[in-house]
Short mmCIF file of C-alpha atoms in Angstrom, two decimals:
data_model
loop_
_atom_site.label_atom_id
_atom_site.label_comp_id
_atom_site.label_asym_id
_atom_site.label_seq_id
_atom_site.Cartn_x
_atom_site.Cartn_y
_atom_site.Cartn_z
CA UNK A 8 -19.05 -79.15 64.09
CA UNK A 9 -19.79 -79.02 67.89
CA UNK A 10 -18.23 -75.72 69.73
CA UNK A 11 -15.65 -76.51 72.59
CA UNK A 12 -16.76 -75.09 75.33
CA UNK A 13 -13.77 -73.23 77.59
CA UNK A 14 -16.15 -71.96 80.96
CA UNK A 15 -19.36 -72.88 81.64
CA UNK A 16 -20.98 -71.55 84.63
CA UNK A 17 -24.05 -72.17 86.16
CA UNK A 18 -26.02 -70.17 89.15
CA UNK A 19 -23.03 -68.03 89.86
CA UNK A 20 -23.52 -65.15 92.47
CA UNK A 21 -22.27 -62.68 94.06
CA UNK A 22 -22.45 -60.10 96.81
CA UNK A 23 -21.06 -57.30 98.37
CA UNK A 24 -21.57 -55.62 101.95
CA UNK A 25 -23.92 -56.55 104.85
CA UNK A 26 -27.66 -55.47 106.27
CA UNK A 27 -29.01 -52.61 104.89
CA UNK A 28 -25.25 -52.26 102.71
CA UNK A 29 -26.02 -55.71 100.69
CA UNK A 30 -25.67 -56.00 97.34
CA UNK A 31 -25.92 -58.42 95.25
CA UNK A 32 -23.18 -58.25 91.86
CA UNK A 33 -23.81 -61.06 90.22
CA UNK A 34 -27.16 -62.55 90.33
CA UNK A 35 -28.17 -66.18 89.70
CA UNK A 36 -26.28 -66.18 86.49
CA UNK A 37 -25.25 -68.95 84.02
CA UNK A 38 -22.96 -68.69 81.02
CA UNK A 39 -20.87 -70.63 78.00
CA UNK A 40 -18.06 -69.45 76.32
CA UNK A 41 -16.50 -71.48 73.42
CA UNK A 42 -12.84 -71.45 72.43
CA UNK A 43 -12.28 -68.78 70.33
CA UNK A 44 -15.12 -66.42 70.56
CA UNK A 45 -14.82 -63.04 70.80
CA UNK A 46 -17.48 -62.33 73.81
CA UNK A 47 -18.68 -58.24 74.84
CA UNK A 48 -20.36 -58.45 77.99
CA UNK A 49 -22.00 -55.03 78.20
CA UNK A 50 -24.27 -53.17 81.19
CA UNK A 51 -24.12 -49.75 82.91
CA UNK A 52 -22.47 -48.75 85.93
CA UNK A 53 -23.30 -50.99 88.16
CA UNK A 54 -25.25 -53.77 86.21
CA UNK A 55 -22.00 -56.70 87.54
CA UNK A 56 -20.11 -57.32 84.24
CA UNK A 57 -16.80 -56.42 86.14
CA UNK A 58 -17.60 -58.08 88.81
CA UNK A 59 -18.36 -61.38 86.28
CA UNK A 60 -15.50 -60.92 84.34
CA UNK A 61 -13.27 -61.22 87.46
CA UNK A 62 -15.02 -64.66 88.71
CA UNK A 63 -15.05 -65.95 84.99
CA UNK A 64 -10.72 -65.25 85.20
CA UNK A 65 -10.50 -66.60 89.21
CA UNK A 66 -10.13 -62.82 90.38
CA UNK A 67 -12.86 -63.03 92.52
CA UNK A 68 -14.35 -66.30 94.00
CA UNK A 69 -18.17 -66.63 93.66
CA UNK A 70 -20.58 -66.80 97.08
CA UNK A 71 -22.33 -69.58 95.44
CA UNK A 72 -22.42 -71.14 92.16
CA UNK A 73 -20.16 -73.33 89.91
CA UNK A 74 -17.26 -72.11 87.28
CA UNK A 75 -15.92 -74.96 85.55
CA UNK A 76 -13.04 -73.38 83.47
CA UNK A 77 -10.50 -75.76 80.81
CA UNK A 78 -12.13 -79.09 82.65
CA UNK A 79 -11.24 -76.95 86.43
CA UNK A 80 -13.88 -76.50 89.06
CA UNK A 81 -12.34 -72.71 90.13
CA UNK A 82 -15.13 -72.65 92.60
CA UNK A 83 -13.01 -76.11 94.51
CA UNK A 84 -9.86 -75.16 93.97
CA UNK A 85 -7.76 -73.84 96.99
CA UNK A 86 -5.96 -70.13 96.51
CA UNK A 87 -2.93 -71.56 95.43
CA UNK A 88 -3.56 -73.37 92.88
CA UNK A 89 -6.54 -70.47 91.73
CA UNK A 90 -3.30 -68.46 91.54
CA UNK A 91 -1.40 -70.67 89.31
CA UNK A 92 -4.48 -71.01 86.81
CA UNK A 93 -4.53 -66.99 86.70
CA UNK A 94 -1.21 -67.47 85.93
CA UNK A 95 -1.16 -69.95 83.28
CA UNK A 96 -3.98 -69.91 81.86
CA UNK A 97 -5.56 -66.61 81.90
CA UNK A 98 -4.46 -63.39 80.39
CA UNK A 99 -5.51 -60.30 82.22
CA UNK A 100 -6.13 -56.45 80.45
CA UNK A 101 -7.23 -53.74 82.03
CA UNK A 102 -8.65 -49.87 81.31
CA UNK A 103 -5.33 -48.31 83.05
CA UNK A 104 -2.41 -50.22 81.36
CA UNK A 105 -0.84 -51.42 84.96
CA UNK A 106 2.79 -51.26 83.12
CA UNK A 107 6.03 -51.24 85.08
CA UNK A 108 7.56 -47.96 84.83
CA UNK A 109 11.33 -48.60 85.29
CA UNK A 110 10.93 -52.19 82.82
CA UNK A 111 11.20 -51.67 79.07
CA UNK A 112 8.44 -53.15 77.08
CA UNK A 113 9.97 -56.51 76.30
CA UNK A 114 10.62 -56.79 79.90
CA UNK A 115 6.23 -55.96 80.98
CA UNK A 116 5.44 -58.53 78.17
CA UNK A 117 8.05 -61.23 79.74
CA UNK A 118 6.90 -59.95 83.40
CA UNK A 119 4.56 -63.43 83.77
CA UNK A 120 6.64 -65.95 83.13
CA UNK A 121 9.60 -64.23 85.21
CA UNK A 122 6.94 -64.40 88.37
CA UNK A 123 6.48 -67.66 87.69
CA UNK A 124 9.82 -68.98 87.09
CA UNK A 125 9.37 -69.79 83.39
CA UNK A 126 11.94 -68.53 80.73
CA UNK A 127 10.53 -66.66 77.97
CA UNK A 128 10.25 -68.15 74.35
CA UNK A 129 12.56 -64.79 72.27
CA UNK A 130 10.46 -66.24 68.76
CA UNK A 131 7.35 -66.16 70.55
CA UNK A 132 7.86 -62.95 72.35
CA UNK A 133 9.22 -61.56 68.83
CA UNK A 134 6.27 -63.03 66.86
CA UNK A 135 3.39 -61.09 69.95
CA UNK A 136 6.05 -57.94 69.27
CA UNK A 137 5.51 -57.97 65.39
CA UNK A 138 1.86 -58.71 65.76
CA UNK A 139 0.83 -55.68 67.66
CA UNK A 140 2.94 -53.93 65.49
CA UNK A 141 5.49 -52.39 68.38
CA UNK A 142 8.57 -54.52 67.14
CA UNK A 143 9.85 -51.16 67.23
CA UNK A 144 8.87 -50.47 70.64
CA UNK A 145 10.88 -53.40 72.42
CA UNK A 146 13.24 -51.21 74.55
CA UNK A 147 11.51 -48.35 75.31
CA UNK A 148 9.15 -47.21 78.56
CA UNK A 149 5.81 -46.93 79.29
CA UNK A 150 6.74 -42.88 79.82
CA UNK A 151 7.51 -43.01 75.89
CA UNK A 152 4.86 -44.84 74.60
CA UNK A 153 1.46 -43.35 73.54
CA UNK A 154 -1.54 -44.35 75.23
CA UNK A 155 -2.80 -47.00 72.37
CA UNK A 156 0.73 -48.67 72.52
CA UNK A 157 0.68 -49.23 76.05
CA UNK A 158 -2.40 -50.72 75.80
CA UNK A 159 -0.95 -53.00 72.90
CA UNK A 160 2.10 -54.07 75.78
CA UNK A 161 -0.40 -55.05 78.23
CA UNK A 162 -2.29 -57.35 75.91
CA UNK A 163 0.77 -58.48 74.80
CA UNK A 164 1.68 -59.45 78.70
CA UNK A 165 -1.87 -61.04 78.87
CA UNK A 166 -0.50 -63.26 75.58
CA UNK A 167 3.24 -64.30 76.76
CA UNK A 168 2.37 -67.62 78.73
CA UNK A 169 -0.45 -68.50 76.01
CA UNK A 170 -3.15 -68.38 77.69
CA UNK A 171 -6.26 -70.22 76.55
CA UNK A 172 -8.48 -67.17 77.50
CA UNK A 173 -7.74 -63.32 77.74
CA UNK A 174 -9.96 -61.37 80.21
CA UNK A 175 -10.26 -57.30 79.38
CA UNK A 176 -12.26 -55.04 81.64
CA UNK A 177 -12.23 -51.99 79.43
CA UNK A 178 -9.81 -52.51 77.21
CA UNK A 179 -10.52 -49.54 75.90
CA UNK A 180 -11.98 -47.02 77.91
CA UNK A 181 -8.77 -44.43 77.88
CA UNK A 182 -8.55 -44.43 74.13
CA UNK A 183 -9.80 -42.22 71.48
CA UNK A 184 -11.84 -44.25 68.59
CA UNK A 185 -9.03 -44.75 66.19
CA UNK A 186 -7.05 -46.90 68.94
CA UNK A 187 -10.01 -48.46 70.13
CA UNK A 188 -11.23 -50.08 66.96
CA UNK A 189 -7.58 -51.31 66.27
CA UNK A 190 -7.35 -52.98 69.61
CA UNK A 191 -10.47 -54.62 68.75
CA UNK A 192 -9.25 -55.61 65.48
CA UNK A 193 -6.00 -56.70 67.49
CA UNK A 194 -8.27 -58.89 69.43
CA UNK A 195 -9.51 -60.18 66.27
CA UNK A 196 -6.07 -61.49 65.19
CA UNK A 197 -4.73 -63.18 68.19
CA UNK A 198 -7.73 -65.38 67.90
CA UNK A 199 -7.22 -65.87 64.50
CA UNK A 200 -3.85 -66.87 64.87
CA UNK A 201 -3.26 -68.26 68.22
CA UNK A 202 -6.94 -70.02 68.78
CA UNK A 203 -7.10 -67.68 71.94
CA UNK A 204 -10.93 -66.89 73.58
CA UNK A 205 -11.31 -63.16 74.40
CA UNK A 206 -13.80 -62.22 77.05
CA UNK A 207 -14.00 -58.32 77.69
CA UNK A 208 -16.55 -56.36 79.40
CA UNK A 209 -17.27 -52.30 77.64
CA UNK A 210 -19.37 -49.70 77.73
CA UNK A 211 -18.91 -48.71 74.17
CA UNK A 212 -21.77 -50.04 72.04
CA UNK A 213 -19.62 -49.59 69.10
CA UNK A 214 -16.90 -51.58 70.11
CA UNK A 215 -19.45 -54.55 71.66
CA UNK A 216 -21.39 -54.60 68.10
CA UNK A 217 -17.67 -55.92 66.97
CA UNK A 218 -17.64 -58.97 69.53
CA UNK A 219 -19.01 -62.67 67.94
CA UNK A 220 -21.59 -62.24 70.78
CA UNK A 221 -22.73 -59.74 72.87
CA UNK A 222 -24.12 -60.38 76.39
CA UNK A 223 -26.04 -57.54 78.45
CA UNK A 224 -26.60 -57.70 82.00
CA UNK A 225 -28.72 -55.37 84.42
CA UNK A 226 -29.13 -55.56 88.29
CA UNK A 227 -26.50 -58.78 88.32
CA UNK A 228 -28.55 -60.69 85.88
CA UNK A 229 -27.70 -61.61 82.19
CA UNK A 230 -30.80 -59.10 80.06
CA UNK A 231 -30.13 -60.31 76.83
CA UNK A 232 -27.84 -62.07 74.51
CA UNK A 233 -27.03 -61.66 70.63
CA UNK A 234 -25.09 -63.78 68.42
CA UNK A 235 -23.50 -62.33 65.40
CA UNK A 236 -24.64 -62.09 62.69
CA UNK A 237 -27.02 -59.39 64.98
#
């Protein structure tokens, strides 16, 4: 059975500065990713994989190249409507959680649809709740939550509008080993039962070996590539 492919890109680049300050991110790079892969993009300091991940989710627009992302040319598109496909259709987590202090943790999950004028589905929000297993947490702040359950909020917010794709830069790199294998595995199941593609850049060899397929890039260029099983 053929893979369906969610973003293809092809000759993407991009660079920073000017003169002797130039540098160049993101090299001359192409890419697939197919709906509901589990894809570790992995590099030092440095090697572009943040700077990727942020052009493969519209963050960033490319100096040349094409994205074509859910049947969308993002590299066309005008800011607006880039805005409303980071929006709808991608989920964003990051290293530092980025949760609202003075909103409960019902109210960070349902903070995406609220910007964009959308009511939020309670069964869905209680079903994202139960599966990252803070059902418990609903009312309470980030200032009460430990640092792995804050991280389960924000990837709950990258979940509420049901996003076809989930973006993580680090997901993560403030947690000890025990919370970062069961964000992984957390990563696991929303793919599993939502059909959702997960895209995260790491540093953490242990947590890329866990990935369907891990990509490693060096000097803005794509190294290497493995496919499970590795």
């Amino acid at each position: 059975m053929e893979k369906e492919v969610i973003i293809s890109v092809e000759g993407l680049t991009k660079t920073f500065g000017k003169g002797s300050n130039k540098v160049t991110a993101v090299n001359n790079v192409d890419l697939t990713v197919y709906k509901g892969e589990l894809v570790a993009i992995t590099g030092k300091s440095g090697s572009g994989k943040s700077t990727l991940l942020n052009m493969l989710g519209g963050l960033e627009k490319p100096d040349s190249g094409e994205i074509i992302s859910l049947g969308e040319k993002l590299t066309e598109i005008k800011d607006t409507r880039l805005a409303e496909y980071r929006r709808r259709k991608s989920g964003f987590v990051f290293q530092f959680y980025n949760l609202i202090p003075v909103l409960n943790v019902e109210e960070n999950i349902s903070l995406p649809l609220d910007l964009d004028g959308k009511s939020v589905d309670k069964e869905r929000l209680t079903g994202i709740l139960k599966l990252l297993g803070i059902e418990d947490k609903r009312y309470s702040y980030a200032s009460q939550l430990s640092g792995g359950q804050q991280q389960r909020v924000s990837i709950g917010r990258a979940m509420i509008a049901d996003p076809p794709c989930i973006f993580a830069d680090e997901p993560t790199g403030n947690l000890d080993s025990a919370n970062s294998r069961e964000i992984i595995d957390l990563f696991k199941n929303v793919i599993s039962k939502y059909g959702t593609t997960v895209v995260m850049v790491t540093h953490d060899g242990s947590i890329a070996e866990e990935a369907d397929r891990v990509i490693s890039m060096s000097d803005g260029r794509i190294v290497s590539e493995r496919v499970r099983p590795f």
